[in-house]
Amino acid sequence: MKILIIEDEEGLRESIAEYFTEAGNICETAASYSMALTKVELYRYDCILLDITLPGGGDGISILKKLKENNYTDGVLIISAKNSLDDRLQGLDLGADDYLVKPFHLSELKARVSAIIRRKMYNGSNLLLFNELSIDLQAKTVKVHDTSVKFTRKEFDLLIYFIANKGKVVSKNAIAEHLWGDGIDIADNFDFIYSHIKNIRKKLVEAGGNDYIEAAYGMGYKFTGK
Amino acid sequence: MKLLALYNRVNIITTIIVMIITGILYYMAISWILNGQNDKALRVEEDEVFDYVKLNHQLPQVFDSKDQQISFTEVAPNSVTRKFINTKYHNGKSGYEAGRGLISSVTVNGKYYKILIVESKVETEDLIQIIFSITVGVVLFLLLILQIANRLILNRLWQPFYSILKELKLFNITDNLEITQTATKIEEFNELNKVAITMAAKAKHDYKDLKAFTENASHELLTPIAVINSKLDTLIQTENFSEKQSKLLTDLYSAVSRLSRLNQSLLLLVKIENRLLPEEQNVNLHELITELLQQLEDIFQDKRLTITSILEDKQIVANRYLIEILLSNLIINAVRHNYEGGDIIINLTQSSLTIKNTGNITPLPGTKIFTRFHKSSGSDGSGLGLTISKQICENFNFALSYQFLSPHHTFVITF
């Protein structure tokens, strides 16, 4: 996967790049409008992470327009500090694939980018294969070694989320925000996350699959891609 | 009471009093003059009697003329004092009418007579009546004219005042409408208008500054929060944490997440106040609440809460995003301030949405809870949830109220 991160804030840019850099991924970064413009004119990417406010003469929206003018099919995820519906609608209207508002968890970003790339690469195929797991994203069904396993909606969401972040420790906060939305402020208790995860592990193991999810120091969970 | 009404009242009362006094004086003056004329006629008659007696040494023939009667009565000498009296005049046909009389005396051939000359006053009275009627007519006519003139003139004079007043009533610190200059030649109103315009502009400017500050401050905070968040996400990938370290990291995570929620709430408040979320559409509340309850099912189960919802089909025209925030704020509050095994009752009707929950048995301070950063002790919310809820309701002209109906804390949205 080839990813371009267009973000002027150094700290954020580095963190994203580090999180996305793994075997098989190439991460490039651009810190200004002109740099970003040069890169998107020269190279094609699987996904471009695009900040709306940029220094150097233009904003993310004009980069997006440029991409669409040239009929480039790069996936685009807008990351913006402006939680304004206008921006969001404008971005999506112009052909961005998704929109994420700062601040966000890297695991959330990774899950969204994975979804975009999946849609682009497999051209409408909704099947996500991972070792013995076969997940139909459209029908929301999971098979382990061809055995159907029934998951609730949240368990299903969580499984996809973990697979997108395999090998990473995902914090409980990130999981809670993913499942209930960041507007919902229930931070005092994460017990219900534990029970969802327990259920997923149980169902996978009972169907003859591996136990992929392990707790990480009480801070979160990790989906090991062994 | 309207200024016009008060002015009219004072004006009419003064006019009437002045007119009555004038009327009385006028009446008295005319009566006095006419009486004088009557008396003169009586004196002429008396003189005629005296002349006749002097010449003929006998009393004149008594005859009734059309409006004068004379009678002679023999009385004891010197028992009569000469005086004018108001008396009755007897006319042959229809009885008595008002009259003026003169009592006098004459001595004829050593006999002492009392003379009574009575003259009818009916014509005088008629005259007075006509004069009086004309006067009253003029007074009434004058009053009518005054009334109409006042109404027309004053209404017109005060027109600029009313239009300034209307502008002030419509003035809203949060919208973009300015107070316009009302065209008038009257200096006082011009000045009032100028002051109102300046004041409104200043209020708006200050308010805008304050809002811009809040928005900019919150906005500037987003990036550092985003950096902290991403650095934490990166940090926990570095493996091998002691229990103490992971506890510290967990605390950091929740603090950052609270900070970011607080910041989002502030930005949201500014946005609602700025009416930056104008897209309105039909929102099916029944559907929205059902979805939300489904989404929160595991949280209810975790706290062993009993949820009872009676939902009618109800649509409103509003911004869907804001209504979602409103509903989730109220329902999450009902969960957060509930106890293990408590209950939540949600009732949606055509006119209102009621959310009741069990919890602490002391009522909340009704007005304070909607102010910014008011928190019950032990709450770890942002303290902005209810403020936002209230703002959202005001935005769509709904009313949000709180009541404690033991054992339930009750929030009602009236559409």
mmCIF file of N, CA and C in Angstrom, chain A residues 75-194:
data_model
loop_
_atom_site.group_PDB
_atom_site.id
_atom_site.type_symbol
_atom_site.label_atom_id
_atom_site.label_comp_id
_atom_site.label_asym_id
_atom_site.label_seq_id
_atom_site.Cartn_x
_atom_site.Cartn_y
_atom_site.Cartn_z
ATOM 1 N N GLY A 75 -7.574 7.074 -3.395
ATOM 2 C CA GLY A 75 -8.531 7.235 -2.293
ATOM 3 C C GLY A 75 -8.164 8.487 -1.508
ATOM 4 N N VAL A 76 -9.150 9.222 -1.047
ATOM 5 C CA VAL A 76 -8.853 10.442 -0.281
ATOM 6 C C VAL A 76 -9.617 10.422 1.042
ATOM 7 N N LEU A 77 -8.866 10.584 2.122
ATOM 8 C CA LEU A 77 -9.508 10.749 3.418
ATOM 9 C C LEU A 77 -9.142 12.125 3.947
ATOM 10 N N ILE A 78 -10.149 12.941 4.186
ATOM 11 C CA ILE A 78 -9.889 14.294 4.676
ATOM 12 C C ILE A 78 -9.749 14.255 6.193
ATOM 13 N N ILE A 79 -8.647 14.832 6.689
ATOM 14 C CA ILE A 79 -8.549 15.017 8.131
ATOM 15 C C ILE A 79 -8.576 16.516 8.387
ATOM 16 N N SER A 80 -9.475 16.924 9.251
ATOM 17 C CA SER A 80 -9.652 18.363 9.395
ATOM 18 C C SER A 80 -9.938 18.732 10.834
ATOM 19 N N ALA A 81 -9.516 19.942 11.169
ATOM 20 C CA ALA A 81 -9.830 20.439 12.504
ATOM 21 C C ALA A 81 -11.191 21.112 12.495
ATOM 22 N N LYS A 82 -11.718 21.305 11.304
ATOM 23 C CA LYS A 82 -13.007 21.982 11.213
ATOM 24 C C LYS A 82 -14.115 20.949 11.215
ATOM 25 N N ASN A 83 -14.830 20.889 12.314
ATOM 26 C CA ASN A 83 -15.931 19.944 12.356
ATOM 27 C C ASN A 83 -17.170 20.619 11.805
ATOM 28 N N SER A 84 -17.014 21.167 10.611
ATOM 29 C CA SER A 84 -18.156 21.880 10.056
ATOM 30 C C SER A 84 -18.792 21.019 8.988
ATOM 31 N N LEU A 85 -20.105 20.992 9.044
ATOM 32 C CA LEU A 85 -20.821 20.153 8.089
ATOM 33 C C LEU A 85 -20.575 20.615 6.665
ATOM 34 N N ASP A 86 -20.407 21.926 6.502
ATOM 35 C CA ASP A 86 -20.158 22.460 5.165
ATOM 36 C C ASP A 86 -18.917 21.830 4.550
ATOM 37 N N ASP A 87 -17.813 21.880 5.331
ATOM 38 C CA ASP A 87 -16.559 21.313 4.881
ATOM 39 C C ASP A 87 -16.726 19.849 4.539
ATOM 40 N N ARG A 88 -17.444 19.195 5.417
ATOM 41 C CA ARG A 88 -17.605 17.768 5.279
ATOM 42 C C ARG A 88 -18.360 17.442 3.988
ATOM 43 N N LEU A 89 -19.474 18.151 3.800
ATOM 44 C CA LEU A 89 -20.283 17.890 2.616
ATOM 45 C C LEU A 89 -19.533 18.280 1.357
ATOM 46 N N GLN A 90 -18.819 19.435 1.431
ATOM 47 C CA GLN A 90 -18.058 19.892 0.273
ATOM 48 C C GLN A 90 -17.004 18.851 -0.094
ATOM 49 N N GLY A 91 -16.293 18.367 0.919
ATOM 50 C CA GLY A 91 -15.255 17.369 0.698
ATOM 51 C C GLY A 91 -15.821 16.102 0.074
ATOM 52 N N LEU A 92 -16.908 15.622 0.631
ATOM 53 C CA LEU A 92 -17.484 14.376 0.124
ATOM 54 C C LEU A 92 -18.087 14.583 -1.265
ATOM 55 N N ASP A 93 -18.673 15.773 -1.478
ATOM 56 C CA ASP A 93 -19.228 16.093 -2.797
ATOM 57 C C ASP A 93 -18.140 16.095 -3.856
ATOM 58 N N LEU A 94 -16.970 16.592 -3.479
ATOM 59 C CA LEU A 94 -15.876 16.694 -4.438
ATOM 60 C C LEU A 94 -15.211 15.343 -4.675
ATOM 61 N N GLY A 95 -15.664 14.329 -3.980
ATOM 62 C CA GLY A 95 -15.153 13.001 -4.277
ATOM 63 C C GLY A 95 -14.221 12.416 -3.233
ATOM 64 N N ALA A 96 -14.125 13.054 -2.048
ATOM 65 C CA ALA A 96 -13.343 12.435 -0.981
ATOM 66 C C ALA A 96 -14.081 11.181 -0.527
ATOM 67 N N ASP A 97 -13.328 10.177 -0.058
ATOM 68 C CA ASP A 97 -13.975 8.926 0.322
ATOM 69 C C ASP A 97 -14.457 8.945 1.754
ATOM 70 N N ASP A 98 -13.772 9.709 2.594
ATOM 71 C CA ASP A 98 -14.188 9.754 3.991
ATOM 72 C C ASP A 98 -13.676 11.044 4.624
ATOM 73 N N TYR A 99 -14.112 11.292 5.834
ATOM 74 C CA TYR A 99 -13.823 12.550 6.501
ATOM 75 C C TYR A 99 -13.633 12.252 7.977
ATOM 76 N N LEU A 100 -12.518 12.686 8.538
ATOM 77 C CA LEU A 100 -12.262 12.424 9.954
ATOM 78 C C LEU A 100 -11.877 13.740 10.627
ATOM 79 N N VAL A 101 -12.452 13.967 11.798
ATOM 80 C CA VAL A 101 -12.230 15.237 12.476
ATOM 81 C C VAL A 101 -11.169 15.068 13.560
ATOM 82 N N LYS A 102 -10.269 16.032 13.652
ATOM 83 C CA LYS A 102 -9.266 16.036 14.725
ATOM 84 C C LYS A 102 -9.943 16.376 16.045
ATOM 85 N N PRO A 103 -9.529 15.860 17.153
ATOM 86 C CA PRO A 103 -8.511 14.818 17.300
ATOM 87 C C PRO A 103 -9.111 13.433 17.083
ATOM 88 N N PHE A 104 -8.286 12.531 16.600
ATOM 89 C CA PHE A 104 -8.779 11.167 16.376
ATOM 90 C C PHE A 104 -7.736 10.179 16.875
ATOM 91 N N HIS A 105 -8.159 8.934 17.009
ATOM 92 C CA HIS A 105 -7.207 7.894 17.380
ATOM 93 C C HIS A 105 -6.604 7.318 16.118
ATOM 94 N N LEU A 106 -5.312 7.003 16.196
ATOM 95 C CA LEU A 106 -4.640 6.458 15.012
ATOM 96 C C LEU A 106 -5.302 5.165 14.556
ATOM 97 N N SER A 107 -5.811 4.393 15.534
ATOM 98 C CA SER A 107 -6.453 3.133 15.155
ATOM 99 C C SER A 107 -7.720 3.389 14.332
ATOM 100 N N GLU A 108 -8.438 4.486 14.677
ATOM 101 C CA GLU A 108 -9.634 4.851 13.915
ATOM 102 C C GLU A 108 -9.243 5.246 12.488
ATOM 103 N N LEU A 109 -8.163 6.027 12.404
ATOM 104 C CA LEU A 109 -7.681 6.461 11.096
ATOM 105 C C LEU A 109 -7.301 5.251 10.246
ATOM 106 N N LYS A 110 -6.604 4.326 10.897
ATOM 107 C CA LYS A 110 -6.143 3.121 10.179
ATOM 108 C C LYS A 110 -7.343 2.317 9.680
ATOM 109 N N ALA A 111 -8.351 2.192 10.514
ATOM 110 C CA ALA A 111 -9.530 1.419 10.130
ATOM 111 C C ALA A 111 -10.218 2.065 8.930
ATOM 112 N N ARG A 112 -10.316 3.407 8.950
ATOM 113 C CA ARG A 112 -10.975 4.103 7.840
ATOM 114 C C ARG A 112 -10.178 3.971 6.549
ATOM 115 N N VAL A 113 -8.823 4.123 6.675
ATOM 116 C CA VAL A 113 -7.972 4.017 5.490
ATOM 117 C C VAL A 113 -8.059 2.606 4.912
ATOM 118 N N SER A 114 -8.036 1.612 5.784
ATOM 119 C CA SER A 114 -8.136 0.231 5.317
ATOM 120 C C SER A 114 -9.425 0.025 4.541
ATOM 121 N N ALA A 115 -10.511 0.595 5.054
ATOM 122 C CA ALA A 115 -11.801 0.434 4.389
ATOM 123 C C ALA A 115 -11.765 1.056 3.002
ATOM 124 N N ILE A 116 -11.147 2.251 2.912
ATOM 125 C CA ILE A 116 -11.071 2.925 1.607
ATOM 126 C C ILE A 116 -10.264 2.086 0.622
ATOM 127 N N ILE A 117 -9.095 1.617 1.085
ATOM 128 C CA ILE A 117 -8.216 0.850 0.196
ATOM 129 C C ILE A 117 -8.890 -0.449 -0.238
ATOM 130 N N ARG A 118 -9.579 -1.063 0.726
ATOM 131 C CA ARG A 118 -10.288 -2.306 0.412
ATOM 132 C C ARG A 118 -11.292 -2.062 -0.714
ATOM 133 N N ARG A 119 -12.028 -0.993 -0.586
ATOM 134 C CA ARG A 119 -13.040 -0.688 -1.607
ATOM 135 C C ARG A 119 -12.393 -0.445 -2.973
ATOM 136 N N LYS A 120 -11.242 0.271 -2.957
ATOM 137 C CA LYS A 120 -10.567 0.592 -4.215
ATOM 138 C C LYS A 120 -9.955 -0.659 -4.845
ATOM 139 N N MET A 121 -9.243 -1.436 -4.004
ATOM 140 C CA MET A 121 -8.442 -2.528 -4.538
ATOM 141 C C MET A 121 -9.281 -3.704 -4.995
ATOM 142 N N TYR A 122 -10.287 -4.019 -4.229
ATOM 143 C CA TYR A 122 -11.028 -5.232 -4.571
ATOM 144 C C TYR A 122 -12.276 -4.899 -5.378
ATOM 145 N N ASN A 123 -12.345 -3.675 -5.811
ATOM 146 C CA ASN A 123 -13.391 -3.274 -6.737
ATOM 147 C C ASN A 123 -14.775 -3.856 -6.454
ATOM 148 N N GLY A 124 -15.268 -3.558 -5.321
ATOM 149 C CA GLY A 124 -16.635 -3.987 -5.046
ATOM 150 C C GLY A 124 -16.732 -5.351 -4.404
ATOM 151 N N SER A 125 -15.609 -6.078 -4.355
ATOM 152 C CA SER A 125 -15.681 -7.353 -3.644
ATOM 153 C C SER A 125 -15.788 -7.068 -2.160
ATOM 154 N N ASN A 126 -16.685 -7.700 -1.524
ATOM 155 C CA ASN A 126 -16.922 -7.377 -0.126
ATOM 156 C C ASN A 126 -16.361 -8.434 0.813
ATOM 157 N N LEU A 127 -15.508 -9.271 0.273
ATOM 158 C CA LEU A 127 -14.999 -10.363 1.103
ATOM 159 C C LEU A 127 -13.644 -9.995 1.685
ATOM 160 N N LEU A 128 -13.534 -10.051 2.991
ATOM 161 C CA LEU A 128 -12.264 -9.783 3.666
ATOM 162 C C LEU A 128 -11.739 -11.115 4.177
ATOM 163 N N LEU A 129 -10.566 -11.509 3.675
ATOM 164 C CA LEU A 129 -10.010 -12.803 4.080
ATOM 165 C C LEU A 129 -8.829 -12.581 5.001
ATOM 166 N N PHE A 130 -8.813 -13.312 6.090
ATOM 167 C CA PHE A 130 -7.673 -13.218 7.009
ATOM 168 C C PHE A 130 -7.471 -14.594 7.634
ATOM 169 N N ASN A 131 -6.360 -15.216 7.272
ATOM 170 C CA ASN A 131 -6.095 -16.597 7.686
ATOM 171 C C ASN A 131 -7.339 -17.464 7.509
ATOM 172 N N GLU A 132 -7.825 -18.027 8.625
ATOM 173 C CA GLU A 132 -8.982 -18.914 8.495
ATOM 174 C C GLU A 132 -10.300 -18.140 8.505
ATOM 175 N N LEU A 133 -10.241 -16.815 8.654
ATOM 176 C CA LEU A 133 -11.468 -16.025 8.717
ATOM 177 C C LEU A 133 -11.865 -15.538 7.331
ATOM 178 N N SER A 134 -13.146 -15.614 7.061
ATOM 179 C CA SER A 134 -13.667 -15.079 5.807
ATOM 180 C C SER A 134 -14.877 -14.213 6.167
ATOM 181 N N ILE A 135 -14.716 -12.911 5.916
ATOM 182 C CA ILE A 135 -15.723 -11.976 6.408
ATOM 183 C C ILE A 135 -16.413 -11.304 5.226
ATOM 184 N N ASP A 136 -17.723 -11.408 5.179
ATOM 185 C CA ASP A 136 -18.494 -10.734 4.135
ATOM 186 C C ASP A 136 -18.958 -9.389 4.680
ATOM 187 N N LEU A 137 -18.366 -8.318 4.129
ATOM 188 C CA LEU A 137 -18.616 -6.990 4.702
ATOM 189 C C LEU A 137 -20.021 -6.487 4.370
ATOM 190 N N GLN A 138 -20.553 -6.958 3.249
ATOM 191 C CA GLN A 138 -21.887 -6.522 2.855
ATOM 192 C C GLN A 138 -22.948 -7.209 3.717
ATOM 193 N N ALA A 139 -22.851 -8.545 3.744
ATOM 194 C CA ALA A 139 -23.870 -9.311 4.478
ATOM 195 C C ALA A 139 -23.596 -9.323 5.975
ATOM 196 N N LYS A 140 -22.417 -8.833 6.355
ATOM 197 C CA LYS A 140 -22.005 -8.810 7.758
ATOM 198 C C LYS A 140 -22.022 -10.218 8.378
ATOM 199 N N THR A 141 -21.425 -11.163 7.648
ATOM 200 C CA THR A 141 -21.330 -12.524 8.190
ATOM 201 C C THR A 141 -19.867 -12.932 8.283
ATOM 202 N N VAL A 142 -19.571 -13.821 9.223
ATOM 203 C CA VAL A 142 -18.199 -14.285 9.444
ATOM 204 C C VAL A 142 -18.176 -15.804 9.349
ATOM 205 N N LYS A 143 -17.187 -16.278 8.630
ATOM 206 C CA LYS A 143 -17.004 -17.738 8.590
ATOM 207 C C LYS A 143 -15.617 -18.065 9.102
ATOM 208 N N VAL A 144 -15.529 -19.107 9.940
ATOM 209 C CA VAL A 144 -14.239 -19.612 10.391
ATOM 210 C C VAL A 144 -14.124 -21.018 9.818
ATOM 211 N N HIS A 145 -13.112 -21.219 8.958
ATOM 212 C CA HIS A 145 -12.988 -22.515 8.265
ATOM 213 C C HIS A 145 -14.332 -22.940 7.700
ATOM 214 N N ASP A 146 -15.020 -22.063 7.036
ATOM 215 C CA ASP A 146 -16.319 -22.360 6.416
ATOM 216 C C ASP A 146 -17.457 -22.622 7.406
ATOM 217 N N THR A 147 -17.195 -22.444 8.701
ATOM 218 C CA THR A 147 -18.293 -22.548 9.657
ATOM 219 C C THR A 147 -18.819 -21.138 9.914
ATOM 220 N N SER A 148 -20.108 -20.943 9.740
ATOM 221 C CA SER A 148 -20.676 -19.621 10.017
ATOM 222 C C SER A 148 -20.694 -19.350 11.515
ATOM 223 N N VAL A 149 -20.271 -18.156 11.872
ATOM 224 C CA VAL A 149 -20.322 -17.761 13.281
ATOM 225 C C VAL A 149 -21.197 -16.520 13.369
ATOM 226 N N LYS A 150 -22.105 -16.520 14.340
ATOM 227 C CA LYS A 150 -23.012 -15.382 14.452
ATOM 228 C C LYS A 150 -22.432 -14.315 15.388
ATOM 229 N N PHE A 151 -22.259 -13.116 14.841
ATOM 230 C CA PHE A 151 -21.776 -11.997 15.661
ATOM 231 C C PHE A 151 -22.855 -10.926 15.767
ATOM 232 N N THR A 152 -22.881 -10.224 16.888
ATOM 233 C CA THR A 152 -23.779 -9.049 16.969
ATOM 234 C C THR A 152 -23.148 -7.935 16.136
ATOM 235 N N ARG A 153 -23.906 -6.884 15.921
ATOM 236 C CA ARG A 153 -23.406 -5.807 15.072
ATOM 237 C C ARG A 153 -22.129 -5.200 15.644
ATOM 238 N N LYS A 154 -22.129 -4.996 16.959
ATOM 239 C CA LYS A 154 -20.956 -4.366 17.574
ATOM 240 C C LYS A 154 -19.751 -5.284 17.564
ATOM 241 N N GLU A 155 -19.994 -6.564 17.798
ATOM 242 C CA GLU A 155 -18.889 -7.526 17.764
ATOM 243 C C GLU A 155 -18.284 -7.566 16.363
ATOM 244 N N PHE A 156 -19.155 -7.530 15.362
ATOM 245 C CA PHE A 156 -18.692 -7.551 13.971
ATOM 246 C C PHE A 156 -17.831 -6.318 13.679
ATOM 247 N N ASP A 157 -18.370 -5.154 14.044
ATOM 248 C CA ASP A 157 -17.629 -3.897 13.862
ATOM 249 C C ASP A 157 -16.257 -3.968 14.506
ATOM 250 N N LEU A 158 -16.257 -4.504 15.702
ATOM 251 C CA LEU A 158 -15.032 -4.551 16.490
ATOM 252 C C LEU A 158 -13.998 -5.479 15.839
ATOM 253 N N LEU A 159 -14.485 -6.599 15.296
ATOM 254 C CA LEU A 159 -13.590 -7.558 14.640
ATOM 255 C C LEU A 159 -12.910 -6.902 13.428
ATOM 256 N N ILE A 160 -13.703 -6.193 12.611
ATOM 257 C CA ILE A 160 -13.149 -5.505 11.439
ATOM 258 C C ILE A 160 -12.117 -4.471 11.890
ATOM 259 N N TYR A 161 -12.454 -3.780 12.948
ATOM 260 C CA TYR A 161 -11.589 -2.732 13.495
ATOM 261 C C TYR A 161 -10.246 -3.322 13.923
ATOM 262 N N PHE A 162 -10.336 -4.477 14.590
ATOM 263 C CA PHE A 162 -9.110 -5.132 15.063
ATOM 264 C C PHE A 162 -8.264 -5.618 13.904
ATOM 265 N N ILE A 163 -8.912 -6.191 12.887
ATOM 266 C CA ILE A 163 -8.150 -6.713 11.754
ATOM 267 C C ILE A 163 -7.421 -5.570 11.042
ATOM 268 N N ALA A 164 -8.093 -4.419 10.913
ATOM 269 C CA ALA A 164 -7.453 -3.263 10.280
ATOM 270 C C ALA A 164 -6.250 -2.803 11.096
ATOM 271 N N ASN A 165 -6.280 -3.037 12.400
ATOM 272 C CA ASN A 165 -5.190 -2.591 13.271
ATOM 273 C C ASN A 165 -4.374 -3.767 13.798
ATOM 274 N N LYS A 166 -4.272 -4.803 12.995
ATOM 275 C CA LYS A 166 -3.610 -6.008 13.530
ATOM 276 C C LYS A 166 -2.152 -5.698 13.882
ATOM 277 N N GLY A 167 -1.747 -6.283 14.993
ATOM 278 C CA GLY A 167 -0.381 -6.070 15.449
ATOM 279 C C GLY A 167 -0.204 -4.799 16.261
ATOM 280 N N LYS A 168 -1.296 -4.013 16.395
ATOM 281 C CA LYS A 168 -1.190 -2.766 17.153
ATOM 282 C C LYS A 168 -1.994 -2.888 18.448
ATOM 283 N N VAL A 169 -1.491 -2.183 19.456
ATOM 284 C CA VAL A 169 -2.284 -2.097 20.682
ATOM 285 C C VAL A 169 -3.345 -1.012 20.468
ATOM 286 N N VAL A 170 -4.594 -1.398 20.667
ATOM 287 C CA VAL A 170 -5.681 -0.433 20.493
ATOM 288 C C VAL A 170 -6.237 -0.080 21.874
ATOM 289 N N SER A 171 -6.259 1.206 22.181
ATOM 290 C CA SER A 171 -6.670 1.601 23.536
ATOM 291 C C SER A 171 -8.174 1.448 23.721
ATOM 292 N N LYS A 172 -8.566 1.299 24.980
ATOM 293 C CA LYS A 172 -9.999 1.144 25.277
ATOM 294 C C LYS A 172 -10.776 2.391 24.862
ATOM 295 N N ASN A 173 -10.149 3.560 25.046
ATOM 296 C CA ASN A 173 -10.814 4.807 24.633
ATOM 297 C C ASN A 173 -11.134 4.790 23.149
ATOM 298 N N ALA A 174 -10.150 4.327 22.368
ATOM 299 C CA ALA A 174 -10.345 4.293 20.919
ATOM 300 C C ALA A 174 -11.489 3.345 20.582
ATOM 301 N N ILE A 175 -11.527 2.204 21.282
ATOM 302 C CA ILE A 175 -12.598 1.232 21.017
ATOM 303 C C ILE A 175 -13.959 1.828 21.373
ATOM 304 N N ALA A 176 -14.023 2.479 22.547
ATOM 305 C CA ALA A 176 -15.300 3.060 22.983
ATOM 306 C C ALA A 176 -15.781 4.109 21.994
ATOM 307 N N GLU A 177 -14.862 4.968 21.557
ATOM 308 C CA GLU A 177 -15.254 6.008 20.605
ATOM 309 C C GLU A 177 -15.688 5.412 19.272
ATOM 310 N N HIS A 178 -15.023 4.327 18.890
ATOM 311 C CA HIS A 178 -15.400 3.701 17.628
ATOM 312 C C HIS A 178 -16.808 3.106 17.714
ATOM 313 N N LEU A 179 -17.093 2.458 18.827
ATOM 314 C CA LEU A 179 -18.382 1.756 18.939
ATOM 315 C C LEU A 179 -19.552 2.684 19.235
ATOM 316 N N TRP A 180 -19.326 3.715 20.034
ATOM 317 C CA TRP A 180 -20.460 4.547 20.472
ATOM 318 C C TRP A 180 -20.397 5.978 19.952
ATOM 319 N N GLY A 181 -19.361 6.270 19.176
ATOM 320 C CA GLY A 181 -19.250 7.634 18.658
ATOM 321 C C GLY A 181 -18.575 8.520 19.682
ATOM 322 N N ASP A 182 -17.846 9.534 19.223
ATOM 323 C CA ASP A 182 -17.060 10.314 20.187
ATOM 324 C C ASP A 182 -17.918 11.327 20.928
ATOM 325 N N GLY A 183 -19.148 11.523 20.457
ATOM 326 C CA GLY A 183 -20.009 12.451 21.179
ATOM 327 C C GLY A 183 -20.511 11.831 22.467
ATOM 328 N N ILE A 184 -20.423 10.523 22.540
ATOM 329 C CA ILE A 184 -21.016 9.858 23.695
ATOM 330 C C ILE A 184 -19.966 9.664 24.779
ATOM 331 N N ASP A 185 -20.256 10.264 25.884
ATOM 332 C CA ASP A 185 -19.265 10.444 26.931
ATOM 333 C C ASP A 185 -19.566 9.464 28.064
ATOM 334 N N ILE A 186 -18.993 8.267 27.958
ATOM 335 C CA ILE A 186 -19.284 7.266 28.983
ATOM 336 C C ILE A 186 -17.995 6.713 29.536
ATOM 337 N N ALA A 187 -17.006 7.607 29.601
ATOM 338 C CA ALA A 187 -15.644 7.166 29.861
ATOM 339 C C ALA A 187 -15.436 6.458 31.197
ATOM 340 N N ASP A 188 -16.403 6.559 32.110
ATOM 341 C CA ASP A 188 -16.109 6.059 33.452
ATOM 342 C C ASP A 188 -16.059 4.542 33.559
ATOM 343 N N ASN A 189 -16.533 3.859 32.548
ATOM 344 C CA ASN A 189 -16.630 2.424 32.698
ATOM 345 C C ASN A 189 -16.409 1.724 31.365
ATOM 346 N N PHE A 190 -15.423 0.828 31.337
ATOM 347 C CA PHE A 190 -15.147 0.146 30.081
ATOM 348 C C PHE A 190 -15.491 -1.330 30.151
ATOM 349 N N ASP A 191 -16.282 -1.720 31.141
ATOM 350 C CA ASP A 191 -16.582 -3.143 31.326
ATOM 351 C C ASP A 191 -17.281 -3.750 30.121
ATOM 352 N N PHE A 192 -18.133 -2.911 29.507
ATOM 353 C CA PHE A 192 -18.885 -3.475 28.371
ATOM 354 C C PHE A 192 -17.975 -3.792 27.187
ATOM 355 N N ILE A 193 -16.828 -3.110 27.104
ATOM 356 C CA ILE A 193 -15.878 -3.461 26.040
ATOM 357 C C ILE A 193 -15.321 -4.854 26.305
ATOM 358 N N TYR A 194 -15.009 -5.065 27.558
ATOM 359 C CA TYR A 194 -14.452 -6.352 27.945
ATOM 360 C C TYR A 194 -15.400 -7.484 27.558
#
